[in-house]
mmCIF file of C-alpha atoms in Angstrom:
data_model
loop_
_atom_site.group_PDB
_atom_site.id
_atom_site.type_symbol
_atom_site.label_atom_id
_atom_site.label_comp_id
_atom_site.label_asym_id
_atom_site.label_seq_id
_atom_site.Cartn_x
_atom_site.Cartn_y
_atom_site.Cartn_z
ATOM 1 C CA UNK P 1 0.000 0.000 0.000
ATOM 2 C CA UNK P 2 0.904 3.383 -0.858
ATOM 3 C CA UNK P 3 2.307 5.629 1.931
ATOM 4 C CA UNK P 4 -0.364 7.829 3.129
ATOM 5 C CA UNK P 5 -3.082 6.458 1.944
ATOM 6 C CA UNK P 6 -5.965 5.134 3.968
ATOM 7 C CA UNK P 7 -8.888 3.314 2.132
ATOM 8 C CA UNK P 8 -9.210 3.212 -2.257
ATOM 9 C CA UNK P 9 -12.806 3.319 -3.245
ATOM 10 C CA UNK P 10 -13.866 2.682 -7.387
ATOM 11 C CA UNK P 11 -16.195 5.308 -8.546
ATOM 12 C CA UNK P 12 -17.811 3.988 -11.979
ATOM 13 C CA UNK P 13 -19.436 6.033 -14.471
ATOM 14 C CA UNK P 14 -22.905 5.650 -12.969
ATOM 15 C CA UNK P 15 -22.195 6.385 -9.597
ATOM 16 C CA UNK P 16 -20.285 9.593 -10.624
ATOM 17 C CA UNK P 17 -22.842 10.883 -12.564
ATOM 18 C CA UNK P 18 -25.590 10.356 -9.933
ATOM 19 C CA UNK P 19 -23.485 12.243 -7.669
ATOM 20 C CA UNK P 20 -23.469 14.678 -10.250
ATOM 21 C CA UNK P 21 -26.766 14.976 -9.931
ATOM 22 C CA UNK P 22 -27.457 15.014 -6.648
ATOM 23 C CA UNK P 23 -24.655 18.346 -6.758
ATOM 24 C CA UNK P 24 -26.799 19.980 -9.470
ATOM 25 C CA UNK P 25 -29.907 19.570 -7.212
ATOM 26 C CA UNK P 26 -32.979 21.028 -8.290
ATOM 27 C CA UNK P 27 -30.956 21.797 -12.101
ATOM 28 C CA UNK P 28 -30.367 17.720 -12.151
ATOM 29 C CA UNK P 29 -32.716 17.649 -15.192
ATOM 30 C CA UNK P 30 -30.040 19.094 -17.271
ATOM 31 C CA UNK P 31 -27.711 15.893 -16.903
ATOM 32 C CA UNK P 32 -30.772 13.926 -18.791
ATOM 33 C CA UNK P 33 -30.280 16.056 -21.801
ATOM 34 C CA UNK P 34 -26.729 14.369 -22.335
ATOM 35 C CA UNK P 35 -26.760 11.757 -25.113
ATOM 36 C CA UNK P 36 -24.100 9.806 -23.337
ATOM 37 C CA UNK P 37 -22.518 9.980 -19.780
ATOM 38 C CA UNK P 38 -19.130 11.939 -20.414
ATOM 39 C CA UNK P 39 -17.991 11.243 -17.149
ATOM 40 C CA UNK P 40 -14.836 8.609 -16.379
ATOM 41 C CA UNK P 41 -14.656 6.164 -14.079
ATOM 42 C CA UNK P 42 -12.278 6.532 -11.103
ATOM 43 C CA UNK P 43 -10.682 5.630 -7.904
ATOM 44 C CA UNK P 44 -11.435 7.940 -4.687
ATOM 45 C CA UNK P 45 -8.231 7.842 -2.316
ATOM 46 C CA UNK P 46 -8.750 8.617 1.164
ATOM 47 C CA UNK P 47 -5.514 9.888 2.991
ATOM 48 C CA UNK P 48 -4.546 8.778 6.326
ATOM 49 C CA UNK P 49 -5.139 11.073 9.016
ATOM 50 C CA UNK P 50 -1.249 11.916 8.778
ATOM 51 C CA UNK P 51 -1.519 12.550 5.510
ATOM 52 C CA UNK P 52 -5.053 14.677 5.277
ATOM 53 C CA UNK P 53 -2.893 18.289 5.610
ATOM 54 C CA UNK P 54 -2.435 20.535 2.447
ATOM 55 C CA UNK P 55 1.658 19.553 2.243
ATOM 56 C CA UNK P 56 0.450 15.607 2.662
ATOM 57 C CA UNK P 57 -2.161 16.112 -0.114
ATOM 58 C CA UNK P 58 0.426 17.549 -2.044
ATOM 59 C CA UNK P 59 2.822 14.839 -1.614
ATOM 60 C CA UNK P 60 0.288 11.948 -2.294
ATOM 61 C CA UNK P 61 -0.639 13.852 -5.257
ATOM 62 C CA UNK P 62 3.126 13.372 -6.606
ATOM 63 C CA UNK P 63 3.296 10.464 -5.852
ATOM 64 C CA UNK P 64 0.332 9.026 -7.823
ATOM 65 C CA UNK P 65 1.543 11.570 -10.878
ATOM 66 C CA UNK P 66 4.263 9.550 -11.136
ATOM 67 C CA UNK P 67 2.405 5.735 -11.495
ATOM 68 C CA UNK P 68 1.763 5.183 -15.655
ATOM 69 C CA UNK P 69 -1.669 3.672 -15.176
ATOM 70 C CA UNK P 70 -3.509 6.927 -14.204
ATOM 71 C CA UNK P 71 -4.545 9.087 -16.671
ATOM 72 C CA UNK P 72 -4.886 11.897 -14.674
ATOM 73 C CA UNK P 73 -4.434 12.409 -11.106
ATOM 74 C CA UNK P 74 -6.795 15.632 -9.132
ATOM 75 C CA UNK P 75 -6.109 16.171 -5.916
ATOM 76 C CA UNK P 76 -7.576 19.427 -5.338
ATOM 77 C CA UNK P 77 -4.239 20.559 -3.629
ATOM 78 C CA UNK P 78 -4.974 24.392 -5.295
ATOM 79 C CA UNK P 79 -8.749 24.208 -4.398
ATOM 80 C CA UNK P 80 -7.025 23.555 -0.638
ATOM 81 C CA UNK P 81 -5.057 26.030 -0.741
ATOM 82 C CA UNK P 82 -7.147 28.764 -1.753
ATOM 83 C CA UNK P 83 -9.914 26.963 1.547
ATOM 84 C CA UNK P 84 -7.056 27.808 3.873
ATOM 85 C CA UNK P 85 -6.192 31.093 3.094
ATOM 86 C CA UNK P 86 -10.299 31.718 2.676
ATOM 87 C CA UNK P 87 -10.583 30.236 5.642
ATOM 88 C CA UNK P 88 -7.511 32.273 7.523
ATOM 89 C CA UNK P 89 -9.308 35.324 6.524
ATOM 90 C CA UNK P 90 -12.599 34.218 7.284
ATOM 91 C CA UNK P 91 -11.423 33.799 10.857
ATOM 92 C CA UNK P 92 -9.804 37.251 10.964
ATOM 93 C CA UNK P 93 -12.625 38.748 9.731
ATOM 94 C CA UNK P 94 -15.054 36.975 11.966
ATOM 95 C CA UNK P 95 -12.594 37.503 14.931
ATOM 96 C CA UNK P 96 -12.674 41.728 14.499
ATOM 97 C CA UNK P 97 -16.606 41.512 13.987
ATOM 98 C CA UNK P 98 -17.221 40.109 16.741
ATOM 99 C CA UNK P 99 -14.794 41.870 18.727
ATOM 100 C CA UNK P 100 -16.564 45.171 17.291
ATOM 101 C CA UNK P 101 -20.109 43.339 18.663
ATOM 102 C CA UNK P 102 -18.899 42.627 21.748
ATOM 103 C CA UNK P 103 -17.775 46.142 22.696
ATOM 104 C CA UNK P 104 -21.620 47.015 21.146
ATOM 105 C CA UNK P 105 -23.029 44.816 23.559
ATOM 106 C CA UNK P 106 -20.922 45.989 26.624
ATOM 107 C CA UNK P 107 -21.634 49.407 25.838
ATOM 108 C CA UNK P 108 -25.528 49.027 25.480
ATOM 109 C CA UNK P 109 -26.073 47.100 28.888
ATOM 110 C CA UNK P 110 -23.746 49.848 30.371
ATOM 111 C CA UNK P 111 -25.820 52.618 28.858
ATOM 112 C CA UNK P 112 -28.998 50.469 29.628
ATOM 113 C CA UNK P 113 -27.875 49.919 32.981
ATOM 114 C CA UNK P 114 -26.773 53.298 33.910
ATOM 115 C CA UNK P 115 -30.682 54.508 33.077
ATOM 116 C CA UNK P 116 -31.576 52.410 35.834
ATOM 117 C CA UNK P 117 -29.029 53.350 38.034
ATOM 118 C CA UNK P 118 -30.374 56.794 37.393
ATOM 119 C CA UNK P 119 -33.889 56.096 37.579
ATOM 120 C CA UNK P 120 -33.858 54.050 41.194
ATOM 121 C CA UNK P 121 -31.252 56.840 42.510
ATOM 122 C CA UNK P 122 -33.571 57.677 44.952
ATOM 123 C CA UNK P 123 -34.431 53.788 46.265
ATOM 124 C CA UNK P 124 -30.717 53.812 46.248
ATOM 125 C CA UNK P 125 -30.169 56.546 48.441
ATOM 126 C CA UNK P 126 -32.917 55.247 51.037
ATOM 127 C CA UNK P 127 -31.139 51.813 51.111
ATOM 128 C CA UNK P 128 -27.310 53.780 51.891
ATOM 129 C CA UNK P 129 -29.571 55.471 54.624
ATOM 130 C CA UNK P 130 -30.919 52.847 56.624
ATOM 131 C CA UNK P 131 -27.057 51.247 56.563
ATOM 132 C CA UNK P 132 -27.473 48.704 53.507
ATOM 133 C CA UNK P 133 -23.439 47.691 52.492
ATOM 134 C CA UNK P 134 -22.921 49.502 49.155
ATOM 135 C CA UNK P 135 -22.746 46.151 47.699
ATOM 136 C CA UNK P 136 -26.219 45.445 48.419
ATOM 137 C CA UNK P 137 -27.523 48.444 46.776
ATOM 138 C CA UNK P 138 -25.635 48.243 43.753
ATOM 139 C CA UNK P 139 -25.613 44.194 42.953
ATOM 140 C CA UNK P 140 -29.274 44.235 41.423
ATOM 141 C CA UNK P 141 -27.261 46.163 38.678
ATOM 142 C CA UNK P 142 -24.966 43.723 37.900
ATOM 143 C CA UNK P 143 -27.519 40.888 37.725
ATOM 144 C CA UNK P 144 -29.160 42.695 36.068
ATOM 145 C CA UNK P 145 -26.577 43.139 32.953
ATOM 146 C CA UNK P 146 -25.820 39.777 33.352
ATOM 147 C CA UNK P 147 -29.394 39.197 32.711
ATOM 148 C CA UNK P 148 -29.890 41.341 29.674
ATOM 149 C CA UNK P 149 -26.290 39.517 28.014
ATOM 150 C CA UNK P 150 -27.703 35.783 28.853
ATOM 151 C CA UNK P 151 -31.498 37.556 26.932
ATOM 152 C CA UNK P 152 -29.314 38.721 24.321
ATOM 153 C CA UNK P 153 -26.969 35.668 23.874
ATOM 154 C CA UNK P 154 -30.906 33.112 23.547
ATOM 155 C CA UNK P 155 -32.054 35.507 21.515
ATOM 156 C CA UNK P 156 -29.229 35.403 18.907
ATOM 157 C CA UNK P 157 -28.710 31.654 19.274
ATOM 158 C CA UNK P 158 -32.673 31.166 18.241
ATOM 159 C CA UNK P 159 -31.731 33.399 15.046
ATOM 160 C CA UNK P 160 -28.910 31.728 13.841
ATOM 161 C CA UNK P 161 -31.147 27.940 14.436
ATOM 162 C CA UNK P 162 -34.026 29.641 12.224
ATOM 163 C CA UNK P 163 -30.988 30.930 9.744
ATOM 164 C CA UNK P 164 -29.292 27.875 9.110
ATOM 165 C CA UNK P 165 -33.364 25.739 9.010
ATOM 166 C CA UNK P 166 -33.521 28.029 6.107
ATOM 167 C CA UNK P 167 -29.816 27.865 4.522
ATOM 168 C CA UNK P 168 -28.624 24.835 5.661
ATOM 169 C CA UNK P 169 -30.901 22.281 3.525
ATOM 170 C CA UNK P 170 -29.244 24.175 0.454
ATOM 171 C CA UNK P 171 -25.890 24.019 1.170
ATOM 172 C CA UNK P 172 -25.781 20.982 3.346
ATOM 173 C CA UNK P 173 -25.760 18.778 -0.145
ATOM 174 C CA UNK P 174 -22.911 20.405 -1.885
ATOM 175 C CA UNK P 175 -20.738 20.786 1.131
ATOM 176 C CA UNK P 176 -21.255 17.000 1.642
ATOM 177 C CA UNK P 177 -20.159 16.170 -2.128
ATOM 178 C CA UNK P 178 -17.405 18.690 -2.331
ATOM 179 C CA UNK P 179 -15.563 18.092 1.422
ATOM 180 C CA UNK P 180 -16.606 14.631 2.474
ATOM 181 C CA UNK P 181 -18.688 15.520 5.211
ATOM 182 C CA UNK P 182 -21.445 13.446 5.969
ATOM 183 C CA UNK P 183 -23.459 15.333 8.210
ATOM 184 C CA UNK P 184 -23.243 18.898 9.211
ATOM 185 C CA UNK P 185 -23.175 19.440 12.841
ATOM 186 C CA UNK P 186 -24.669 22.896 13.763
ATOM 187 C CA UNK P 187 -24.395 24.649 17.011
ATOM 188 C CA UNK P 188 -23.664 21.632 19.742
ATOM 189 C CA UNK P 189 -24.555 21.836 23.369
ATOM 190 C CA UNK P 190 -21.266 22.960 24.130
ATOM 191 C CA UNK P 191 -21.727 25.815 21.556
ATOM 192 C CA UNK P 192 -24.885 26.860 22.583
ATOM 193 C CA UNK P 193 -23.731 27.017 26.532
ATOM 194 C CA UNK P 194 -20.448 28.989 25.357
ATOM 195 C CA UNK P 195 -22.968 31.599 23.649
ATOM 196 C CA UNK P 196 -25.054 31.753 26.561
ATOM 197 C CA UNK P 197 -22.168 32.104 28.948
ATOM 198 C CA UNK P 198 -20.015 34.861 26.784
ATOM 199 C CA UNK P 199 -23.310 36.190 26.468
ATOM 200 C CA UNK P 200 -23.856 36.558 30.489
ATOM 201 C CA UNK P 201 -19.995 37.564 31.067
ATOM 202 C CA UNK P 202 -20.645 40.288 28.438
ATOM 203 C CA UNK P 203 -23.740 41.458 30.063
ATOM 204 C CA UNK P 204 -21.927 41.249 33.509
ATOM 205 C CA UNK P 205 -19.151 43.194 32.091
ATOM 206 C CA UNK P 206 -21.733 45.903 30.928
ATOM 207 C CA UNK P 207 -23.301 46.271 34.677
ATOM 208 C CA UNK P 208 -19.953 46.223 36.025
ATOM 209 C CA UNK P 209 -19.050 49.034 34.079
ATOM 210 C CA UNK P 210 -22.386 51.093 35.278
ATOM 211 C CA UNK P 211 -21.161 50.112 38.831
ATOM 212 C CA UNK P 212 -18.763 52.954 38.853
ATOM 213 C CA UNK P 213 -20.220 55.308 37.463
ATOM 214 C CA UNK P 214 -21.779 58.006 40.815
#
């Protein structure tokens, strides 16, 4: 067996062009209107889990370039490439967003906060009077932030579920032909706690922040 390769499948011409099809979705019609299926038969490598890294692809590649029974070898190694530098930048970009929501967040509970603080100055000012520990008087404030982040953080999680019910039956198909992935795993219970509990720190943060202020 080759070195880094895990399992070899045979694709024949049938198979490939019902996956085709099932890529072309709701435009699958138009692969009937071929007189003959122009599509070759082939082997599908899998690469070892060593070996499934953009300089392993690229070596596996080489390697089968250089046996005289394939025709043609595809390895996708640019199509890789270009993912991981899309994917590098995708992360930056994400990373600043939600850096930029995050301070948004912090800054409306601290505003939001800060009305109350404002409004209940008086209740305030009878609880300092009868000898209540300024801690007393001024933790309803930080629950309360904390309260409006965890709000926030359910709120968002129940848009993104109704976002990808609507997007995901679309794209789930071609991701699964294109990158191997059987099943697309969307927002796990450790995900959705995360959310809720950057979602309560940020909130927290906000009332903390409205603490200070006299």
């Amino acid at each position: 067996r080759m070195p880094g390769v895990a399992t070899v499948r045979y694709v024949g011409k049938t198979e490939a062009l019902g996956t085709l099809k099932r890529v072309l979705g709701k435009d699958a019609a138009v692969a009937d209107l071929l007189s003959q299926n122009p599509l070759p038969a082939s082997l599908e490598i899998t690469p070892t889990e060593g070996g499934a890294t953009l300089e392993g692809a690229r070596a596996l590649v080489s390697r089968l370039a250089t046996l005289p029974e394939p025709e043609e070898v595809g390895g996708g190694v640019e199509w890789m490439d270009r993912f991981a530098h899309g994917q590098r930048l995708l992360w930056l970009v994400a990373l600043g967003v939600g850096a930029v929501l995050a301070g948004a967040a912090i800054l409306t509970v601290a505003t939001a906060t800060a009305l109350v603080l404002h409004a209940r100055r008086d209740e305030m000012e009878i609880m300092r009077l009868v000898g209540a520990p300024e801690h007393v008087v001024r933790l309803p404030l930080l629950l309360q932030g904390m309260m409006q982040g965890l709000i926030g953080a359910v709120l968002a999680i129940w848009v993104l579920i109704g976002g990808y019910a609507i997007i995901g039956p679309h794209i789930e198909p071609l991701v699964t032909e294109t990158l191997g992935v059987t099943h697309l795993a969307f927002l796990q219970p450790l995900n959705v706690l995360s959310l809720m509990a950057a979602g309560t720190l940020l909130g927290g943060l906000g009332g903390w922040l409205a603490w200070g202020r006299p």
